[in-house]
Short mmCIF file of C-alpha atoms in Angstrom, two decimals:
data_model
loop_
_atom_site.label_atom_id
_atom_site.label_comp_id
_atom_site.label_asym_id
_atom_site.label_seq_id
_atom_site.Cartn_x
_atom_site.Cartn_y
_atom_site.Cartn_z
CA UNK A 1 26.73 115.05 146.95
CA UNK A 2 26.38 111.52 146.60
CA UNK A 3 29.29 110.31 144.84
CA UNK A 4 29.81 106.75 143.08
CA UNK A 5 33.52 105.73 142.97
CA UNK A 6 34.22 102.86 140.64
CA UNK A 7 37.39 101.21 141.35
CA UNK A 8 37.48 102.18 144.74
CA UNK A 9 39.90 99.70 146.25
CA UNK A 10 42.74 100.54 143.91
CA UNK A 11 45.45 102.92 144.86
CA UNK A 12 43.85 106.16 143.69
CA UNK A 13 40.19 104.88 144.91
CA UNK A 14 41.25 104.63 148.16
CA UNK A 15 42.58 107.91 148.38
CA UNK A 16 39.46 109.35 146.68
CA UNK A 17 37.19 107.52 149.31
CA UNK A 18 39.33 109.21 152.23
CA UNK A 19 39.13 112.70 150.53
CA UNK A 20 35.81 112.39 149.88
CA UNK A 21 34.82 111.55 153.42
CA UNK A 22 36.79 114.47 154.65
CA UNK A 23 35.01 116.56 152.38
CA UNK A 24 31.65 115.74 153.87
CA UNK A 25 30.22 113.95 150.72
CA UNK A 26 28.15 110.58 150.74
CA UNK A 27 30.00 107.98 149.16
CA UNK A 28 29.37 104.79 147.33
CA UNK A 29 32.39 102.90 146.87
CA UNK A 30 32.42 99.95 144.81
CA UNK A 31 35.65 97.54 144.21
CA UNK A 32 36.06 95.90 141.19
CA UNK A 33 34.30 92.53 142.63
CA UNK A 34 31.26 94.73 143.32
CA UNK A 35 30.97 96.08 140.10
CA UNK A 36 32.63 94.91 136.84
CA UNK A 37 32.45 97.88 134.75
CA UNK A 38 32.60 95.81 131.56
CA UNK A 39 28.94 94.72 132.35
CA UNK A 40 26.76 97.33 131.12
CA UNK A 41 23.61 95.66 132.64
CA UNK A 42 25.71 95.70 135.97
CA UNK A 43 26.38 99.40 135.36
CA UNK A 44 22.83 100.39 134.92
CA UNK A 45 22.01 98.36 137.86
CA UNK A 46 24.42 100.05 140.12
CA UNK A 47 22.93 103.34 138.98
CA UNK A 48 19.52 102.53 139.69
CA UNK A 49 20.38 101.22 143.19
CA UNK A 50 22.57 103.87 144.12
CA UNK A 51 21.16 107.05 142.22
CA UNK A 52 24.38 109.28 142.50
CA UNK A 53 24.98 113.02 142.07
CA UNK A 54 28.12 112.28 140.13
CA UNK A 55 30.58 109.44 139.29
CA UNK A 56 34.40 109.14 139.70
CA UNK A 57 35.78 106.18 137.60
CA UNK A 58 39.19 105.09 139.02
CA UNK A 59 38.68 101.63 137.50
CA UNK A 60 41.20 100.55 135.01
CA UNK A 61 43.45 98.00 133.60
CA UNK A 62 46.79 99.55 134.78
CA UNK A 63 49.29 96.53 133.80
CA UNK A 64 50.93 98.43 130.98
CA UNK A 65 53.00 95.48 130.00
CA UNK A 66 50.26 92.87 130.29
CA UNK A 67 47.89 95.12 128.20
CA UNK A 68 50.16 93.95 125.02
CA UNK A 69 49.52 90.57 125.65
CA UNK A 70 45.77 90.88 126.95
CA UNK A 71 44.64 93.61 124.48
CA UNK A 72 41.00 92.72 124.60
CA UNK A 73 40.74 92.65 128.38
CA UNK A 74 42.62 96.20 128.62
CA UNK A 75 39.99 97.59 125.92
CA UNK A 76 37.19 96.13 127.80
CA UNK A 77 37.89 97.80 131.02
CA UNK A 78 39.78 101.03 129.94
CA UNK A 79 37.94 101.82 126.66
CA UNK A 80 34.26 100.01 127.10
CA UNK A 81 33.93 100.00 130.55
CA UNK A 82 34.65 103.44 130.70
CA UNK A 83 32.06 103.99 128.17
CA UNK A 84 29.64 102.01 130.02
CA UNK A 85 29.97 104.19 132.89
CA UNK A 86 29.88 107.32 130.97
CA UNK A 87 26.82 106.30 129.09
CA UNK A 88 24.87 105.46 132.34
CA UNK A 89 26.01 108.58 133.97
CA UNK A 90 24.72 110.77 130.77
CA UNK A 91 21.37 108.80 131.07
CA UNK A 92 20.97 109.80 134.61
CA UNK A 93 21.95 113.22 133.88
CA UNK A 94 24.96 113.42 136.20
CA UNK A 95 28.63 114.12 135.72
CA UNK A 96 31.42 111.44 135.36
CA UNK A 97 35.16 112.09 135.86
CA UNK A 98 37.26 109.47 134.02
CA UNK A 99 41.03 109.09 135.05
CA UNK A 100 43.28 108.91 132.23
CA UNK A 101 47.01 108.78 131.64
CA UNK A 102 50.13 110.32 129.79
CA UNK A 103 50.47 107.47 127.97
CA UNK A 104 48.23 108.69 125.37
CA UNK A 105 50.79 110.99 123.96
CA UNK A 106 53.65 109.50 121.86
CA UNK A 107 56.68 110.92 124.06
CA UNK A 108 58.16 113.07 121.32
CA UNK A 109 58.54 116.58 123.43
CA UNK A 110 56.90 119.82 122.03
CA UNK A 111 59.34 122.48 122.16
CA UNK A 112 58.96 126.03 123.80
CA UNK A 113 59.91 129.27 121.83
CA UNK A 114 63.19 128.70 123.18
CA UNK A 115 63.79 125.40 121.62
CA UNK A 116 63.42 123.38 125.14
CA UNK A 117 61.14 120.90 125.72
CA UNK A 118 58.01 121.92 127.21
CA UNK A 119 54.96 119.92 128.81
CA UNK A 120 52.16 118.58 126.88
CA UNK A 121 48.89 120.37 127.24
CA UNK A 122 45.37 119.51 126.95
CA UNK A 123 45.33 120.83 123.11
CA UNK A 124 48.22 118.90 122.25
CA UNK A 125 47.89 115.67 119.55
CA UNK A 126 47.60 112.45 121.13
CA UNK A 127 49.57 109.30 119.68
CA UNK A 128 49.86 106.52 122.04
CA UNK A 129 52.42 103.77 121.29
CA UNK A 130 51.31 101.14 123.64
CA UNK A 131 48.07 99.19 123.80
CA UNK A 132 47.54 100.35 127.14
CA UNK A 133 47.64 104.10 126.16
CA UNK A 134 45.57 103.04 123.01
CA UNK A 135 42.78 101.61 125.22
CA UNK A 136 43.04 104.93 127.60
CA UNK A 137 42.58 107.45 124.67
CA UNK A 138 39.68 105.10 123.48
CA UNK A 139 38.10 105.37 126.85
CA UNK A 140 38.74 108.83 126.75
CA UNK A 141 36.66 109.17 123.36
CA UNK A 142 33.74 107.25 124.72
CA UNK A 143 33.45 109.50 127.89
CA UNK A 144 33.80 112.88 126.05
CA UNK A 145 31.10 111.51 123.59
CA UNK A 146 28.70 110.43 126.15
CA UNK A 147 27.79 113.78 127.36
CA UNK A 148 29.51 117.53 127.42
CA UNK A 149 29.10 117.30 131.25
CA UNK A 150 31.90 114.64 131.53
CA UNK A 151 35.48 115.12 132.28
CA UNK A 152 38.87 113.13 131.49
CA UNK A 153 41.61 113.77 133.76
CA UNK A 154 45.18 112.92 132.41
CA UNK A 155 47.49 112.37 135.14
CA UNK A 156 50.98 110.60 135.56
CA UNK A 157 53.18 108.27 137.48
CA UNK A 158 50.89 107.68 140.20
CA UNK A 159 52.53 106.70 143.67
CA UNK A 160 50.23 106.24 147.01
CA UNK A 161 49.84 104.07 149.85
CA UNK A 162 47.14 101.95 148.85
CA UNK A 163 49.05 99.97 146.18
CA UNK A 164 51.80 98.62 144.10
CA UNK A 165 53.88 101.69 142.67
CA UNK A 166 57.39 102.87 141.81
CA UNK A 167 58.32 104.31 144.91
CA UNK A 168 57.09 101.67 147.12
CA UNK A 169 59.32 99.18 145.05
CA UNK A 170 62.25 101.43 145.20
CA UNK A 171 61.86 101.54 149.16
CA UNK A 172 61.77 97.68 149.08
CA UNK A 173 65.24 97.57 147.01
CA UNK A 174 66.72 100.31 149.04
CA UNK A 175 66.29 97.78 152.09
CA UNK A 176 68.12 95.28 150.33
CA UNK A 177 70.87 96.99 148.04
CA UNK A 178 73.50 99.56 148.13
CA UNK A 179 73.14 100.29 144.33
CA UNK A 180 70.02 100.32 142.00
CA UNK A 181 69.77 100.95 138.27
CA UNK A 182 67.08 103.30 137.27
CA UNK A 183 65.93 104.42 133.83
CA UNK A 184 67.33 108.11 133.37
CA UNK A 185 66.06 108.90 129.85
CA UNK A 186 62.04 108.77 130.45
CA UNK A 187 60.95 112.08 131.85
CA UNK A 188 57.44 112.63 133.58
CA UNK A 189 55.69 114.14 136.47
CA UNK A 190 55.22 111.98 139.65
CA UNK A 191 52.03 112.54 141.07
CA UNK A 192 50.98 111.46 145.04
CA UNK A 193 47.47 110.23 144.92
CA UNK A 194 47.28 112.09 148.41
CA UNK A 195 47.22 115.20 146.21
CA UNK A 196 45.44 113.89 142.99
CA UNK A 197 42.21 112.63 144.73
CA UNK A 198 41.01 115.75 146.74
CA UNK A 199 41.71 117.57 143.19
CA UNK A 200 39.48 115.19 141.46
CA UNK A 201 36.64 115.82 143.82
CA UNK A 202 37.01 119.62 143.30
CA UNK A 203 36.55 119.19 139.62
CA UNK A 204 33.22 117.67 140.33
CA UNK A 205 32.35 120.12 142.76
CA UNK A 206 32.96 123.06 140.46
CA UNK A 207 31.32 121.42 137.45
CA UNK A 208 34.34 121.24 135.33
CA UNK A 209 34.25 119.28 132.07
CA UNK A 210 36.36 118.38 129.00
CA UNK A 211 40.14 117.18 128.93
CA UNK A 212 41.99 118.08 131.96
CA UNK A 213 45.65 117.75 132.87
CA UNK A 214 46.63 117.04 136.57
CA UNK A 215 49.89 116.17 137.83
CA UNK A 216 52.55 116.71 140.15
CA UNK A 217 54.26 120.15 139.40
CA UNK A 218 57.70 119.91 137.72
CA UNK A 219 59.22 117.14 135.74
CA UNK A 220 62.03 114.52 136.53
CA UNK A 221 63.28 111.18 135.17
CA UNK A 222 62.85 107.95 136.75
CA UNK A 223 66.22 107.87 138.18
CA UNK A 224 65.95 111.42 139.46
CA UNK A 225 62.68 110.68 141.35
CA UNK A 226 64.44 107.35 143.09
CA UNK A 227 67.35 109.91 144.11
CA UNK A 228 64.98 112.18 145.83
CA UNK A 229 63.17 109.22 147.25
CA UNK A 230 66.14 108.04 149.14
CA UNK A 231 67.37 111.69 150.10
CA UNK A 232 63.95 112.25 151.63
CA UNK A 233 63.85 108.97 153.48
CA UNK A 234 67.48 109.30 154.20
CA UNK A 235 68.24 105.61 152.58
CA UNK A 236 71.94 105.16 152.34
CA UNK A 237 71.34 103.68 148.64
CA UNK A 238 72.79 104.99 145.44
CA UNK A 239 70.93 105.70 142.07
CA UNK A 240 72.81 104.29 138.90
CA UNK A 241 71.46 105.88 135.78
CA UNK A 242 70.41 103.14 132.84
CA UNK A 243 68.95 103.78 129.51
CA UNK A 244 65.52 102.39 128.16
CA UNK A 245 67.76 100.20 125.84
CA UNK A 246 69.44 98.71 128.72
CA UNK A 247 66.06 97.71 130.48
CA UNK A 248 63.93 96.88 127.92
CA UNK A 249 60.30 96.28 128.52
CA UNK A 250 57.38 94.68 126.47
CA UNK A 251 55.51 97.75 126.07
CA UNK A 252 57.00 101.16 124.95
CA UNK A 253 57.13 104.02 127.30
CA UNK A 254 57.03 107.57 126.46
CA UNK A 255 60.46 109.25 126.75
CA UNK A 256 58.88 112.49 127.54
CA UNK A 257 55.54 112.65 129.08
CA UNK A 258 55.35 115.95 131.38
CA UNK A 259 51.87 117.32 131.86
CA UNK A 260 50.62 120.68 132.43
CA UNK A 261 47.22 122.45 132.08
CA UNK A 262 46.65 125.37 129.92
CA UNK A 263 43.12 125.59 131.41
CA UNK A 264 42.44 128.83 133.53
CA UNK A 265 39.79 126.94 135.46
CA UNK A 266 42.16 124.17 136.61
CA UNK A 267 44.50 124.59 139.92
CA UNK A 268 47.95 122.94 139.59
CA UNK A 269 48.61 120.40 141.80
CA UNK A 270 51.94 120.77 144.34
CA UNK A 271 55.34 120.34 143.14
CA UNK A 272 56.08 116.52 142.86
CA UNK A 273 58.60 116.73 145.64
CA UNK A 274 56.10 117.90 148.36
CA UNK A 275 53.89 114.90 147.22
CA UNK A 276 56.68 112.49 147.72
CA UNK A 277 57.14 114.11 151.45
CA UNK A 278 53.39 113.36 152.04
CA UNK A 279 53.65 109.82 150.86
CA UNK A 280 56.38 109.15 152.98
CA UNK A 281 54.61 110.72 156.03
CA UNK A 282 51.43 108.86 155.35
CA UNK A 283 53.38 105.58 154.73
CA UNK A 284 55.21 106.12 158.19
CA UNK A 285 51.80 106.88 159.87
CA UNK A 286 50.49 103.74 158.42
CA UNK A 287 53.46 101.82 159.66
CA UNK A 288 52.92 103.01 163.21
CA UNK A 289 49.22 101.95 163.44
#
């Protein structure tokens, strides 16, 4: 399959390129400098030139706090840029997968029959509280409106070797400090891009469409994630729990954003702890080369 990957130089895009190469696909990876998704004419030109069989859109404005200030720029990439790619794919008669986020939810957990919080599933109502989440939700709407072949994949708390992320930040802090303060009242599903990337390709190969939730299995707080990271990496650094109120940020974060899929045609990702182990192994391998 000839696959066009937008945002190929980003953290997820790099792992998609690696996974696609291992799977034997013909890859056309385009970085932001090579394809500005906000330029509809440039997007059409890429389709005319590269004639893909499917598209994976990993491009996005990912600066959550910056989006509060740069609303128009965030919408241009996450909403209209996603729409440009989706409409071009529809005109070409090919499927597209758009990577979205847990931030499309309001962070108020739904309750199970026993009264305990349950993960969000695809049919739950959305209600983003941040500009970033709002721009991604608008991107979802434009993608799904463009073609019934297209898929929207909501994932969360991405970390990988190819970009800035929470795990890398914690590793850097652990090298400098004996104690780090980490938020304990935000819960989600950490997701290793090394697991997510091949799963995205699998959706394309199996022609899965519509809204899909794909995130590391299991839910944990940011402080719990950091503690497990330090345990696995054998860092002598202690995690001190903090509240969101103690560590204010410009953009509101969902207090609860655990994701699961209710679909029978979607295979769950491995536990987030396994993803963390894979990330640390991949990081160590890169440092040795």
